Coordinates of C-alpha atoms in Angstrom, one line a residue:
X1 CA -32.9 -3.4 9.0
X2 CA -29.0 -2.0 10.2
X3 CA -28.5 1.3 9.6
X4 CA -25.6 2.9 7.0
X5 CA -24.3 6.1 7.2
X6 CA -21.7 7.3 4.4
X7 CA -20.2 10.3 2.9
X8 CA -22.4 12.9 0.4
X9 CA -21.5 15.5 -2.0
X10 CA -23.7 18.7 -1.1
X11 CA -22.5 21.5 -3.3
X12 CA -19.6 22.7 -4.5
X13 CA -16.8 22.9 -1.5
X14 CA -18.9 20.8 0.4
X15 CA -19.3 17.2 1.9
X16 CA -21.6 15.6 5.0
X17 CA -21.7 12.0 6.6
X18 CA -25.4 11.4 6.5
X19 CA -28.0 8.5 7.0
X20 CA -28.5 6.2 3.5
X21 CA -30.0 3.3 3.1
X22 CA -29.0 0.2 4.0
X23 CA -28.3 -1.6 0.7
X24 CA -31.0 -4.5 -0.8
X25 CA -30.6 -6.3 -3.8
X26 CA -32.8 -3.4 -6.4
X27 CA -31.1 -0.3 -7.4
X28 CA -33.4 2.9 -6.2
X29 CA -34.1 6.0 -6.9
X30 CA -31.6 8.7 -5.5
X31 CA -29.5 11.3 -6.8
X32 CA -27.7 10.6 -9.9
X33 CA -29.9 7.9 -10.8
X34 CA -30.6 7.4 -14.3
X35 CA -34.6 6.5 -14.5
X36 CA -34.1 3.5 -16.5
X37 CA -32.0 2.0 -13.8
X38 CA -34.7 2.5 -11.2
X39 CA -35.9 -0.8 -10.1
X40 CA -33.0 -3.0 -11.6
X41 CA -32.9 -6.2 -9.5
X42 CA -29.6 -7.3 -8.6
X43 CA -29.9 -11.0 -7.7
X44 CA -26.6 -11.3 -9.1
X45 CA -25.2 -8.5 -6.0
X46 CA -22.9 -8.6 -2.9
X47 CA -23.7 -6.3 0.0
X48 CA -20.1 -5.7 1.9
X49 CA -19.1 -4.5 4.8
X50 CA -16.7 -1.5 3.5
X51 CA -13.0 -2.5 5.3
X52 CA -11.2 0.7 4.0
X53 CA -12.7 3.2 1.1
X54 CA -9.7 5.9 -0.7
X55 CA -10.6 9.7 -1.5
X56 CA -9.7 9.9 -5.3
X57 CA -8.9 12.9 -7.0
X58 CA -11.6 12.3 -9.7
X59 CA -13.9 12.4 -5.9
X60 CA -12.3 15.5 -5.7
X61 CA -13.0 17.2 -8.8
X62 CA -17.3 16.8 -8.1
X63 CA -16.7 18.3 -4.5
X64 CA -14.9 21.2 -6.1
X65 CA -18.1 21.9 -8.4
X66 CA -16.0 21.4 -11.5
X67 CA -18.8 18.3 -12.6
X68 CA -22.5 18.2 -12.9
X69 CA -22.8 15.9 -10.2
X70 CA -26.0 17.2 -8.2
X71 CA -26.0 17.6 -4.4
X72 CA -26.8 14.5 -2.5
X73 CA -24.7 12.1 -4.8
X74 CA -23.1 9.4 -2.4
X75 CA -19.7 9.2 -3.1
X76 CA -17.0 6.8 -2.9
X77 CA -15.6 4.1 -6.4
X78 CA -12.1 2.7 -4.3
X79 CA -13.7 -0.3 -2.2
X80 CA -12.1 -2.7 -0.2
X81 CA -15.1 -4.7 2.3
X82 CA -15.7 -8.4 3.9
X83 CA -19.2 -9.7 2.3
X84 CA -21.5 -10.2 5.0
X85 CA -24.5 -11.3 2.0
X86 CA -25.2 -12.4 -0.7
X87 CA -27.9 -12.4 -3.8
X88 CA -29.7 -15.6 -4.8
X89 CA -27.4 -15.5 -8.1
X90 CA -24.2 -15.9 -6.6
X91 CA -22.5 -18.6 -6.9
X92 CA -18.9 -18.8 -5.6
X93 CA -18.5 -15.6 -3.4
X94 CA -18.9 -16.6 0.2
X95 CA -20.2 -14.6 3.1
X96 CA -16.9 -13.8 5.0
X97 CA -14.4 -13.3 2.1
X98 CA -12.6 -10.1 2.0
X99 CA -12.4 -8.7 -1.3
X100 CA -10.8 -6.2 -3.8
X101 CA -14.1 -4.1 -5.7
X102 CA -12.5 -2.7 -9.2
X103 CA -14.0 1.1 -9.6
X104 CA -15.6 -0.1 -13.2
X105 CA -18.6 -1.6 -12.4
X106 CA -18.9 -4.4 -15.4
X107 CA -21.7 -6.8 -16.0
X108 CA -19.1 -9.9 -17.5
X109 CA -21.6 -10.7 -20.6
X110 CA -21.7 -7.6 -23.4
X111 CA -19.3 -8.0 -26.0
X112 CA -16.9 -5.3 -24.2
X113 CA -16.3 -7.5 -21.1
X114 CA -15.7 -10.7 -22.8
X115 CA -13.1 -9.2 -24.4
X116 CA -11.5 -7.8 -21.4
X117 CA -12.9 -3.9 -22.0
X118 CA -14.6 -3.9 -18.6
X119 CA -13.9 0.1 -18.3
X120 CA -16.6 0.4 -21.1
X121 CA -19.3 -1.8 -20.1
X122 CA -22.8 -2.2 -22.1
X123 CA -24.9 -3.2 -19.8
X124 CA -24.6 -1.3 -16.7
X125 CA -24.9 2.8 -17.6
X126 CA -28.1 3.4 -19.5
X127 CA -26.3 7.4 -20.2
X128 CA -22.9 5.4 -21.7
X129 CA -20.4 3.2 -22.2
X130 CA -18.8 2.4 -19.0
X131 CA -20.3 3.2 -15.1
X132 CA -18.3 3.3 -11.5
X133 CA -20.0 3.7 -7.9
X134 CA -20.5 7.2 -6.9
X135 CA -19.8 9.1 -9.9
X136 CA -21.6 11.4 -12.0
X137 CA -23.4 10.2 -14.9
X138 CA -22.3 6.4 -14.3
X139 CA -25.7 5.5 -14.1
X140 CA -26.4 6.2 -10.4
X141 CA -24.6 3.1 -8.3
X142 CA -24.6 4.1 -4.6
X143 CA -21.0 5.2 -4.1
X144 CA -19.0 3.2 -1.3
X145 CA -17.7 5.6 0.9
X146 CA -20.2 3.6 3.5
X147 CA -20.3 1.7 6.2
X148 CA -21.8 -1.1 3.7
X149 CA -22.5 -1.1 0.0
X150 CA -23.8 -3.1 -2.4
X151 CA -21.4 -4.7 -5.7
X152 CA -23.5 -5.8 -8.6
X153 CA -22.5 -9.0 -10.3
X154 CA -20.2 -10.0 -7.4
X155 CA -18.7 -13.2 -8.9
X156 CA -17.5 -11.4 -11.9
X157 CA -16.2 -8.4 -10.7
X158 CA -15.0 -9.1 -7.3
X159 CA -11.0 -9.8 -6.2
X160 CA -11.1 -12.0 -3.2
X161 CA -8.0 -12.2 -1.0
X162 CA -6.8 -15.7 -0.7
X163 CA -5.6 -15.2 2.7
X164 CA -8.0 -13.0 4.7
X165 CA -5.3 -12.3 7.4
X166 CA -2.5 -11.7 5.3
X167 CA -4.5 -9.6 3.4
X168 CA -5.2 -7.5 6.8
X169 CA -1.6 -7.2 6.9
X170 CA -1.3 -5.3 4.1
X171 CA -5.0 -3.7 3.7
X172 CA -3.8 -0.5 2.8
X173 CA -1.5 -1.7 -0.3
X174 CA -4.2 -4.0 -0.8
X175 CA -6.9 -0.8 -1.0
X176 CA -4.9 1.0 -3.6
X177 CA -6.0 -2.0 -6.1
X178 CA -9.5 -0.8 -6.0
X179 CA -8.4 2.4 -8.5
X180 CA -5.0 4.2 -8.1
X181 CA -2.5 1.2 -8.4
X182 CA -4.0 -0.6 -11.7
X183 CA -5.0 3.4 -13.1
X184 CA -1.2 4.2 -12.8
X185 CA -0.1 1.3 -14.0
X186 CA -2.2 1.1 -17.1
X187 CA -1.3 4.6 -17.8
X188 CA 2.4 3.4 -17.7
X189 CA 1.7 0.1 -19.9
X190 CA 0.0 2.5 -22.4
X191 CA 2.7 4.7 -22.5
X192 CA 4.6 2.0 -23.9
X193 CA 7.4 1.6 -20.6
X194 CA 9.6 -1.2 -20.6
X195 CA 13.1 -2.2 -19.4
X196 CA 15.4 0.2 -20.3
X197 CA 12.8 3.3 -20.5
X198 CA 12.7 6.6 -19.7
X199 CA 9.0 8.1 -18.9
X200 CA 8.0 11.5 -18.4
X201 CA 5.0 11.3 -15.7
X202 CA 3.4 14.6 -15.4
X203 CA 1.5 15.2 -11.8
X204 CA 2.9 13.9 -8.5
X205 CA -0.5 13.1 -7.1
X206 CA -1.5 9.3 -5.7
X207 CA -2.7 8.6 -9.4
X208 CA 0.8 10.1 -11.0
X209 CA 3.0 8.3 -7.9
X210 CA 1.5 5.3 -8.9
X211 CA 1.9 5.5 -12.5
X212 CA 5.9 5.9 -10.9
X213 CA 5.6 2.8 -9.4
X214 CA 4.2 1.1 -11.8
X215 CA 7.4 2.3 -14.4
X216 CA 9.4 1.2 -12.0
X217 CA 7.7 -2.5 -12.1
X218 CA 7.8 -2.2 -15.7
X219 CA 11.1 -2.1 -15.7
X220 CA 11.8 1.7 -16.5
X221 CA 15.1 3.2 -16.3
X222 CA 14.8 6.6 -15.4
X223 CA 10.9 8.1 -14.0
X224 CA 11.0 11.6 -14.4
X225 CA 7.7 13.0 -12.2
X226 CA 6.5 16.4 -12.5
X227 CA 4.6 18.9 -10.6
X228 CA 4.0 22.3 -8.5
X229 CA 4.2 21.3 -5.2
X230 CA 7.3 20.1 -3.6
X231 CA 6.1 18.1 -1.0
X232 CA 4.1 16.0 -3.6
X233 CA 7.8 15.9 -5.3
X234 CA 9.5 14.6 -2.2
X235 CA 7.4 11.7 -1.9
X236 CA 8.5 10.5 -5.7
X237 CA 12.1 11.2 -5.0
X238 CA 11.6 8.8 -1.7
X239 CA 11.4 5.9 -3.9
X240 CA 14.1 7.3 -6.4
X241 CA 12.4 9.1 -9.1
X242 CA 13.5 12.3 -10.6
X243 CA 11.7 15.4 -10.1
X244 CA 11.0 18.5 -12.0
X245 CA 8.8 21.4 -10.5
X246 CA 7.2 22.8 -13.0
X247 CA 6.4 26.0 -11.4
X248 CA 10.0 26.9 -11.6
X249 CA 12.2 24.4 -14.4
X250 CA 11.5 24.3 -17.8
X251 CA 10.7 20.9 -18.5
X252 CA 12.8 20.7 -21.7
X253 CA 15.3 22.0 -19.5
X254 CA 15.7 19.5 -16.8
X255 CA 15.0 16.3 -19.0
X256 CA 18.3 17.4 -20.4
X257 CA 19.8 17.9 -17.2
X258 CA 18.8 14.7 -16.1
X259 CA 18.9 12.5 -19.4
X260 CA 21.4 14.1 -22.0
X261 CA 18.9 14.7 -24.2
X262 CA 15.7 16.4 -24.3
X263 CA 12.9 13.8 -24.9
X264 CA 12.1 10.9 -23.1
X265 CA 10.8 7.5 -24.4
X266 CA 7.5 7.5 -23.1
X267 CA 5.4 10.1 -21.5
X268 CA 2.0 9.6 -19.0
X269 CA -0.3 12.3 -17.9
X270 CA -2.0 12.0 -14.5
X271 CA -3.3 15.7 -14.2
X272 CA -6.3 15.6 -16.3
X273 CA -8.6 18.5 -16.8
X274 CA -7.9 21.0 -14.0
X275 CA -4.2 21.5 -15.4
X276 CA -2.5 24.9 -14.9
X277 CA 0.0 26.1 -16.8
X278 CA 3.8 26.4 -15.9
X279 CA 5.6 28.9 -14.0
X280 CA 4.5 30.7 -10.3
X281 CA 2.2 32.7 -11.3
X282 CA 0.3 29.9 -13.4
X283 CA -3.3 29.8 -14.2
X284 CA -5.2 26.8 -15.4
X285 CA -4.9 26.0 -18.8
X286 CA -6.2 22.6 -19.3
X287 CA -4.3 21.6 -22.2
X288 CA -1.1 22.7 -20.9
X289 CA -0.6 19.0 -19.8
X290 CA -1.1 16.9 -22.9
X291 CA 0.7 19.5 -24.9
X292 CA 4.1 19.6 -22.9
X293 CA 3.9 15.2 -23.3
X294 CA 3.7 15.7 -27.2
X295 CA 6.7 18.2 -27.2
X296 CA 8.6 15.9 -24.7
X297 CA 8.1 13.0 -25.7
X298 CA 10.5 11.5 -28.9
X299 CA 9.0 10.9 -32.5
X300 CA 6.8 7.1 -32.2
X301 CA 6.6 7.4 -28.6
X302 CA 3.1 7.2 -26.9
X303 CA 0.8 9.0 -24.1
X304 CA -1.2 7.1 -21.6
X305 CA -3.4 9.4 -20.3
X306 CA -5.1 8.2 -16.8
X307 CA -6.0 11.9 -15.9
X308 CA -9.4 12.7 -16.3
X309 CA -11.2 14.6 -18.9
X310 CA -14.7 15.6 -19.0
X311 CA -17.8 16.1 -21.4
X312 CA -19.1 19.0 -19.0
X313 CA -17.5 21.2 -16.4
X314 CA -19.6 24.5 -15.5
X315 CA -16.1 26.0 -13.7
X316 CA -14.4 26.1 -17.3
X317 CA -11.9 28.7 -17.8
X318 CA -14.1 28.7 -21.2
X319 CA -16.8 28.0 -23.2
X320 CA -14.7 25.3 -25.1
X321 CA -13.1 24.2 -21.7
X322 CA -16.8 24.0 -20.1
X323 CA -17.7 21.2 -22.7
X324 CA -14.4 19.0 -22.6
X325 CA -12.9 20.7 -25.8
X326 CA -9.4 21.5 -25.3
X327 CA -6.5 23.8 -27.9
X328 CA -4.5 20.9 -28.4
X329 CA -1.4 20.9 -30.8
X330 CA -2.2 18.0 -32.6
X331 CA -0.2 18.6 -35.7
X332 CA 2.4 18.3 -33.1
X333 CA 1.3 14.9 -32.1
X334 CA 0.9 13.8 -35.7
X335 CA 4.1 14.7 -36.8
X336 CA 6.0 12.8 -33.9
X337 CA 3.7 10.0 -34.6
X338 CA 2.4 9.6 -31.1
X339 CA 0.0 6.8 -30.1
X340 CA -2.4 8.4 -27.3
X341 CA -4.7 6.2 -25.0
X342 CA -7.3 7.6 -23.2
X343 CA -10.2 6.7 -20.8
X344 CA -11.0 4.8 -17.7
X345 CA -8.3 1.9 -16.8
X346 CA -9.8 -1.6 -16.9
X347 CA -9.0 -2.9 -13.6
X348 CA -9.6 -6.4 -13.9
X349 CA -6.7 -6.2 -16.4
X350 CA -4.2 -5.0 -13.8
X351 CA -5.8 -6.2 -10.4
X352 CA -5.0 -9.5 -9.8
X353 CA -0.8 -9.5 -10.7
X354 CA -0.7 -6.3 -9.0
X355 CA -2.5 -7.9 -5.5
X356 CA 0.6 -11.0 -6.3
X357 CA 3.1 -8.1 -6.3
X358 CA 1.8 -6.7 -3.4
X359 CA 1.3 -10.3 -1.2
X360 CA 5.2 -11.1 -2.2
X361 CA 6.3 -7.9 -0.8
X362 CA 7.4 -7.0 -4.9
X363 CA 5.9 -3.2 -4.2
X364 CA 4.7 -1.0 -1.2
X365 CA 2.0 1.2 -3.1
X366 CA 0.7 2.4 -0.3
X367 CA 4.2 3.6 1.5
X368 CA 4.8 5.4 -1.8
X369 CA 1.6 7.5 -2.0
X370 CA 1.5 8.4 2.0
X371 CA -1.7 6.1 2.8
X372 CA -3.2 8.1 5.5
X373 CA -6.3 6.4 7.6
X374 CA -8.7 8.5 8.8
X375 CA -12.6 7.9 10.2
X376 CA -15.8 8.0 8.5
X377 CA -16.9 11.0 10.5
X378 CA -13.2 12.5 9.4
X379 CA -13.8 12.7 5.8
X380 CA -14.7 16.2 5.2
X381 CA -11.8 16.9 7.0
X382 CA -10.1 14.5 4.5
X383 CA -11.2 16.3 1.4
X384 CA -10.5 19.3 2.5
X385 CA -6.7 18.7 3.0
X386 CA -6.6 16.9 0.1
X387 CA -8.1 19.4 -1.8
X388 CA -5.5 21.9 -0.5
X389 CA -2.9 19.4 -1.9
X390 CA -1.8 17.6 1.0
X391 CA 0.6 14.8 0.1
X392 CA -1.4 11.9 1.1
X393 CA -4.0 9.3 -0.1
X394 CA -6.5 9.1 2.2
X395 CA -7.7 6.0 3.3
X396 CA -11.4 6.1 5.3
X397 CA -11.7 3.2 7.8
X398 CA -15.5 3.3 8.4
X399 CA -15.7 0.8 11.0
X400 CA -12.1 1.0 12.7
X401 CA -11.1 -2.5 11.0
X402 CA -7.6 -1.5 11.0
X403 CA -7.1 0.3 14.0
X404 CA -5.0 2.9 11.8
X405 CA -6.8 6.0 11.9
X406 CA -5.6 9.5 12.6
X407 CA -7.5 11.9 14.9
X408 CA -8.8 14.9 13.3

């Protein structure tokens, strides 16, 4: 039996590289595993050696303590890996292809899947609709910041590479596909962008860059990104967005500057729940976000709203805030007749024109949100910069594949 070592939420502020289990084809019991999925046989499975595996910001959000993710959870949903094995009910993955694993973990047979809603599978998350690796209450998958991991129904949810050393070429545009790059996306296609746009993106984080990106694709005319921190701000002006910081312009204000008028066409929010209000002094106020999109965006516009929001968070700035319930001015929203669209991205939508875009040299995700590879053994280091808002994504190499990574 090879060994596996991978990366483990232990309390809040906290996270080890420990020993796990190799992976076998029968989920077990661990932390975060619902009991009903305790013993599930996975003939249908993949195991992978992990290639490159991202730190996401929703990652982030269980190390801070602001989930009810308990200690020992094995983290890690943005998977890139070669398949070294494979289940007896696998049928046209190979041993040897590298591959794309969307975060959504989807089983390709309940009525949500076959009708391309793969972000709210029915099959795979006894708790609800939907499940991802490493997450809290996603039903317990072993997360994939690993040396190896195991992907359940492998022939329906994994993106294989066509050309394995192109694909090497570009593994860490390629990585981004996993999560950030089809979750910024959607949230610009739900926002409504098209040629000719203007889009409001609020949060210059890898989620929010790549939202920018993706309006750009899209065909936007003006991306307007904003946050607190200007180095986050200096990375969407490198690929010629607008910027407003927040924490000093009035966001009114400088869409006026910028545009002529003082509401855009379409607005995206890729903050989520741990929003803080404006200004320096600014404390969090989670519906800050979602608010400042209704007022800035024009009458029939829409919100897509990648950010994440949660059904329990114990460091609330309330009661209401500690069960997901936010002061939002709706009547605002209903009488600008704004669409909203809200949850998990389905990346098997998104994944596969997004990896063309990438292979034809059409986009450099990766430039764009400051991919930065670092070691398995370098990831608490990783999450702690990145929780002190470092403008990076970065990108854990667990076997030195790509020869990129940083010292610590």
């Amino acid at each position: 039996m090879s060994s596996n070592r991978a990366v483990a939420y232990k309390g809040a502020g906290k996270v080890e590289v420990v020993d796990i289990d190799y992976p076998g084809y029968e989920l077990k019991d661990g932390p975060g595993v619902n009991p009903a999925n305790i013993g599930r046989k996975l003939p249908h499975g993949a195991i992978l050696k992990v290639v490159t595996t991202n730190i996401c910001g929703s990652d982030q959000h269980m190390v801070r303590g602001r989930t009810t993710a308990p200690e020992g959870l094995v983290l890690g949903h943005e998977i890139t890996g070669e398949v070294i094995d494979v289940g007896p009910g696998v049928e046209f993955i190979k041993t040897g292809d590298l591959v794309s694993v969307p975060f959504n973990i989807s089983c390709g047979r309940c009525v949500n899947c076959k009708i391309g809603r793969t972000e709210i599978c029915l099959n795979v998350n006894p708790d609800r609709p939907g499940s991802a690796y490493g997450y809290v209450d996603m039903g317990g998958w072993v997360g994939g910041q690993a040396e190896y991991v195991l992907v359940p129904y492998a022939d329906w949810n994994l993106l294989k590479f066509p050309d394995k050393d192109q694909a090497l070429e570009k593994i860490l545009d390629l990585t981004m596909l996993s999560d950030i790059f089809p979750t910024g996306y959607h949230g610009a296609v739900t926002a409504g962008v098209g040629p000719g746009s203007s889009v409001y993106i609020a949060g210059a984080g890898p989620v929010g860059l790549a939202a920018a990106v993706g309006a750009q694709l899209l065909g936007a005319a003006v991306v307007i990104v904003a946050d607190m921190q200007e180095d986050r701000l200096a990375s969407a002006r490198a690929f010629g967005c607008e910027t407003i910081n927040v924490a000093e312009q009035d966001p009114r204000e400088q869409i006026a500057r910028i545009l002529g008028r003082e509401e855009v066409d379409c607005g995206v929010d890729a903050v989520g729940f741990e929003a803080k209000g404006h200004g320096h002094d600014a404390k969090e106020a989670p519906a800050t976000v979602l608010n400042t999109l209704m007022d800035v965006t024009k009458a029939g516009g829409a919100l897509g709203i990648p950010g994440l929001y949660v059904t329990g968070d114990p460091g609330g700035v309330d009661e209401a805030a500690k069960e997901g319930s936010l002061s939002l001015r709706l009547g605002l929203g209903w009488a600008k007749a704004l669409g909203f669209m809200t949850g998990q991205c389905p990346v098997m939508r998104y994944h596969r024109p997004l990896m063309e875009a990438i292979l034809h040299d059409r986009v450099h995700i990766a430039d764009a949100v400051n991919a930065t590879v670092i070691s398995l053994d370098d990831a608490p280091r990783g999450y702690a910069e990145f929780d002190k808002g470092a403008a990076k994504k970065f990108v854990i190499d667990p076997h030195g594949t790509t020869g990129l990574a940083t010292a610590s």
